[in-house]
Short mmCIF file of C-alpha atoms in Angstrom, two decimals:
data_model
loop_
_atom_site.label_atom_id
_atom_site.label_comp_id
_atom_site.label_asym_id
_atom_site.label_seq_id
_atom_site.Cartn_x
_atom_site.Cartn_y
_atom_site.Cartn_z
CA UNK A 3 87.27 127.43 -3.73
CA UNK A 4 86.62 130.23 -1.22
CA UNK A 5 83.66 129.34 1.04
CA UNK A 6 82.09 130.65 3.89
CA UNK A 7 79.22 128.15 5.80
CA UNK A 8 77.21 129.81 8.77
CA UNK A 9 74.35 127.83 10.87
CA UNK A 10 70.86 128.05 9.30
CA UNK A 11 68.41 130.81 10.93
CA UNK A 12 66.03 132.05 11.91
CA UNK A 13 67.16 132.60 15.36
CA UNK A 14 64.89 133.14 17.32
CA UNK A 15 65.92 134.84 21.22
CA UNK A 16 64.16 137.01 24.16
CA UNK A 17 65.83 140.11 24.62
CA UNK A 18 68.54 140.14 26.58
CA UNK A 19 69.57 136.85 25.67
CA UNK A 20 72.86 135.99 24.80
CA UNK A 21 73.62 135.33 20.85
CA UNK A 22 76.18 133.24 19.21
CA UNK A 23 75.95 132.94 15.15
CA UNK A 24 78.68 130.31 14.38
CA UNK A 25 80.84 131.05 11.16
CA UNK A 26 83.36 128.91 9.75
CA UNK A 27 85.49 129.41 6.31
CA UNK A 28 87.54 127.81 3.44
CA UNK A 29 90.33 129.77 2.02
CA UNK A 30 93.63 130.05 0.40
CA UNK A 31 96.13 131.46 2.40
CA UNK A 32 95.31 134.52 5.44
CA UNK A 33 91.48 135.70 4.58
CA UNK A 34 90.24 138.44 6.54
CA UNK A 35 86.92 138.18 7.87
CA UNK A 36 84.14 140.38 8.10
CA UNK A 37 80.50 140.37 9.44
CA UNK A 38 77.43 142.46 7.83
CA UNK A 39 74.45 142.86 9.12
CA UNK A 40 71.32 143.84 6.94
CA UNK A 41 68.30 145.48 8.43
CA UNK A 42 64.60 144.74 7.07
CA UNK A 43 64.51 146.57 3.64
CA UNK A 44 67.94 147.90 3.81
CA UNK A 45 71.26 147.29 2.29
CA UNK A 46 74.62 145.63 4.03
CA UNK A 47 76.32 147.70 6.60
CA UNK A 48 80.13 146.49 8.14
CA UNK A 49 79.37 145.42 11.42
CA UNK A 50 83.42 144.19 12.55
CA UNK A 51 86.05 143.07 10.72
CA UNK A 52 89.26 140.95 11.75
CA UNK A 53 92.22 141.00 9.48
CA UNK A 54 94.59 138.38 10.97
CA UNK A 55 94.74 135.27 13.38
CA UNK A 56 93.62 136.31 16.84
CA UNK A 57 92.28 139.96 15.91
CA UNK A 58 89.33 140.33 17.89
CA UNK A 59 86.94 142.75 15.91
CA UNK A 60 83.89 144.54 18.03
CA UNK A 61 80.96 147.39 17.24
CA UNK A 62 77.81 147.85 18.92
CA UNK A 63 78.19 145.28 21.94
CA UNK A 64 79.08 142.53 19.19
CA UNK A 65 82.53 140.27 18.95
CA UNK A 66 83.91 138.25 17.17
CA UNK A 67 87.47 136.64 17.19
CA UNK A 68 89.30 135.31 14.52
CA UNK A 69 90.38 131.74 15.18
CA UNK A 70 92.69 130.08 12.57
CA UNK A 71 92.98 126.78 14.46
CA UNK A 72 89.46 126.32 13.94
CA UNK A 73 88.78 128.18 10.73
CA UNK A 74 85.91 130.32 12.61
CA UNK A 75 84.40 133.82 12.98
CA UNK A 76 81.62 133.36 15.27
CA UNK A 77 79.39 136.33 16.27
CA UNK A 78 78.54 137.11 20.20
CA UNK A 79 76.47 139.49 21.88
CA UNK A 80 76.18 139.74 25.18
CA UNK A 81 72.55 140.44 25.21
CA UNK A 82 70.68 141.23 22.58
CA UNK A 83 67.79 143.93 21.66
CA UNK A 84 64.80 143.95 19.30
CA UNK A 85 66.62 146.22 17.45
CA UNK A 86 69.06 144.04 16.45
CA UNK A 87 66.35 141.59 14.66
CA UNK A 88 68.27 141.62 11.00
CA UNK A 89 70.15 139.28 9.05
CA UNK A 90 73.80 138.62 9.37
CA UNK A 91 75.99 137.78 7.22
CA UNK A 92 80.07 136.17 7.70
CA UNK A 93 82.41 137.19 4.91
CA UNK A 94 85.51 136.63 3.84
CA UNK A 95 88.22 138.54 1.51
CA UNK A 96 91.47 136.75 0.37
CA UNK A 97 94.52 138.59 0.57
CA UNK A 98 95.30 140.41 -2.16
CA UNK A 99 91.56 140.79 -3.25
CA UNK A 100 88.82 143.09 -2.26
CA UNK A 101 85.92 140.52 -3.62
CA UNK A 102 83.59 139.32 -0.48
CA UNK A 103 82.34 135.67 -0.58
CA UNK A 104 79.48 135.87 1.90
CA UNK A 105 77.64 133.00 3.59
CA UNK A 106 74.19 132.38 3.48
CA UNK A 107 73.31 134.61 5.78
CA UNK A 108 71.62 133.75 9.16
CA UNK A 109 68.33 135.66 10.23
CA UNK A 110 67.89 136.92 14.05
CA UNK A 111 64.41 137.81 15.23
CA UNK A 112 64.37 139.44 19.10
CA UNK A 113 61.49 139.72 20.69
CA UNK A 114 60.60 141.77 23.51
CA UNK B 9 74.67 162.54 2.16
CA UNK B 10 74.05 159.06 0.72
CA UNK B 11 77.75 157.30 0.25
CA UNK B 12 76.60 154.75 -2.42
CA UNK B 13 73.27 155.14 -4.12
CA UNK B 14 71.09 153.09 -6.56
CA UNK B 15 68.11 154.15 -8.43
CA UNK B 16 65.62 152.80 -9.27
CA UNK B 17 64.85 151.41 -5.77
CA UNK B 18 62.54 148.94 -6.92
CA UNK B 19 61.97 148.16 -10.93
CA UNK B 20 59.00 145.48 -11.86
CA UNK B 21 58.78 144.53 -15.16
CA UNK B 22 57.93 142.14 -18.22
CA UNK B 23 59.85 139.36 -19.23
CA UNK B 24 61.80 140.02 -22.36
CA UNK B 25 62.16 143.75 -21.59
CA UNK B 26 65.68 145.58 -21.26
CA UNK B 27 66.30 147.63 -18.05
CA UNK B 28 68.97 149.18 -15.96
CA UNK B 29 69.92 149.90 -12.83
CA UNK B 30 72.36 152.96 -12.09
CA UNK B 31 75.01 153.22 -9.38
CA UNK B 32 76.34 156.60 -8.19
CA UNK B 33 79.06 156.72 -5.29
CA UNK B 34 80.52 160.12 -3.81
CA UNK B 35 83.41 158.71 -1.99
CA UNK B 36 85.95 159.08 -4.17
CA UNK B 37 86.66 155.60 -4.41
CA UNK B 38 88.39 153.18 -7.34
CA UNK B 39 86.38 150.36 -7.12
CA UNK B 40 82.77 149.50 -7.53
CA UNK B 41 81.14 145.97 -7.62
CA UNK B 42 77.87 144.59 -8.28
CA UNK B 43 76.02 141.79 -6.04
CA UNK B 44 72.97 139.69 -6.87
CA UNK B 45 70.94 138.68 -3.36
CA UNK B 46 68.63 135.86 -4.40
CA UNK B 47 65.28 135.43 -2.88
CA UNK B 48 66.92 133.04 -0.16
CA UNK B 49 69.41 136.12 0.82
CA UNK B 50 72.72 134.01 -0.70
CA UNK B 51 74.70 137.31 -1.89
CA UNK B 52 77.27 137.05 -5.14
CA UNK B 53 79.79 138.96 -6.78
CA UNK B 54 78.78 139.79 -9.87
CA UNK B 55 81.07 142.48 -11.30
CA UNK B 56 84.03 144.27 -10.25
CA UNK B 57 85.63 147.38 -11.81
CA UNK B 58 88.46 149.15 -11.06
CA UNK B 59 89.08 152.93 -12.59
CA UNK B 60 86.29 152.26 -15.04
CA UNK B 61 87.95 148.87 -16.09
CA UNK B 62 86.62 145.15 -15.66
CA UNK B 63 88.51 143.56 -13.21
CA UNK B 64 86.21 140.35 -12.23
CA UNK B 65 83.04 139.00 -13.91
CA UNK B 66 81.93 135.97 -12.51
CA UNK B 67 79.49 133.68 -14.29
CA UNK B 68 77.04 135.85 -15.15
CA UNK B 69 75.09 135.31 -18.64
CA UNK B 70 75.72 138.00 -20.94
CA UNK B 71 72.68 139.51 -20.73
CA UNK B 72 74.26 141.50 -18.09
CA UNK B 73 76.71 144.24 -18.71
CA UNK B 74 77.78 146.55 -17.08
CA UNK B 75 78.72 149.92 -17.60
CA UNK B 76 81.10 152.65 -16.11
CA UNK B 77 81.22 155.65 -17.51
CA UNK B 78 83.41 157.43 -15.28
CA UNK B 79 85.00 155.96 -11.53
CA UNK B 80 81.98 157.22 -10.01
CA UNK B 81 79.62 155.24 -12.04
CA UNK B 82 78.53 151.65 -12.64
CA UNK B 83 75.62 151.09 -14.39
CA UNK B 84 74.25 147.49 -14.58
CA UNK B 85 71.93 146.78 -17.88
CA UNK B 86 70.14 143.63 -18.21
CA UNK B 87 68.29 142.63 -21.61
CA UNK B 88 65.96 140.10 -22.16
CA UNK B 89 65.05 139.76 -18.96
CA UNK B 90 64.05 136.15 -17.84
CA UNK B 91 61.87 134.95 -14.03
CA UNK B 92 65.23 134.20 -12.43
CA UNK B 93 66.55 137.46 -12.78
CA UNK B 94 64.29 138.50 -9.86
CA UNK B 95 66.43 139.10 -7.03
CA UNK B 96 67.97 142.23 -5.40
CA UNK B 97 70.78 143.95 -6.83
CA UNK B 98 73.20 145.95 -4.41
CA UNK B 99 76.17 147.85 -5.65
CA UNK B 100 79.23 148.66 -3.66
CA UNK B 101 82.50 150.46 -3.87
CA UNK B 102 85.83 150.44 -2.00
CA UNK B 103 88.73 152.83 -2.01
CA UNK B 104 91.02 150.39 -4.09
CA UNK B 105 91.08 146.78 -5.55
CA UNK B 106 94.73 146.25 -4.89
CA UNK B 107 94.29 147.49 -1.70
CA UNK B 108 94.26 144.09 0.18
CA UNK B 109 91.19 143.15 2.90
CA UNK B 110 91.76 146.25 4.99
CA UNK B 111 89.26 147.87 2.70
CA UNK B 112 86.17 148.34 3.62
CA UNK B 113 83.29 147.73 1.14
CA UNK B 114 80.22 150.28 1.33
CA UNK B 115 77.08 148.84 -0.20
CA UNK B 116 74.00 150.76 -1.59
CA UNK B 117 70.36 150.14 -0.37
CA UNK B 118 69.55 147.78 -3.59
CA UNK B 119 67.47 147.84 -5.68
CA UNK B 120 65.03 144.97 -5.96
CA UNK B 121 63.60 143.80 -9.45
CA UNK B 122 60.81 141.82 -9.71
CA UNK B 123 60.42 139.86 -13.52
CA UNK B 124 56.52 139.40 -13.92
#
């Protein structure tokens, strides 16, 4: 079945550091890929998405590129802020479906 | 204006009780979902409804029964609550189940259920 693997957290960074959160997937066909963010005590919000190979999703300074050859969708940000502290979920949707398969989430902690 | 709302936000109850969680979306979407997030933050789909019809029912105990009185509402009723049911339950909606991967899912704020 479909699956998403994310790096274990927490990831602890200082403000303005570079962020990478790794995500790889296994799926039938050509899934769409997503990053969702969950701030403390809140629900999930879509951060960015990519629907086909080589697409780059971007939002709020975050970027991720759909790499079919490595089945990856790593999340990056050049300079993190304290307000980016949250749990980040990588997810996929198989073509023709809309049910999300999530990774286990990666907690990011940014200190001043 | 909240797009996807859930009530209650917190729910503390005893083992063996029956409880319901309500979800409403004002986005005009056709498809609604329930997800369960466990203590380790792992999220998993439970149910999906499209136009009030059950589309997906993952391996969820039959103590859990979703009910969709109309397209804008998908409630979750849980019978005979167990300790292992303690989790955060998220409702979500999207425009169309068959709309393909272009459709974004919008999540509610979650209901934190604690079974004692």
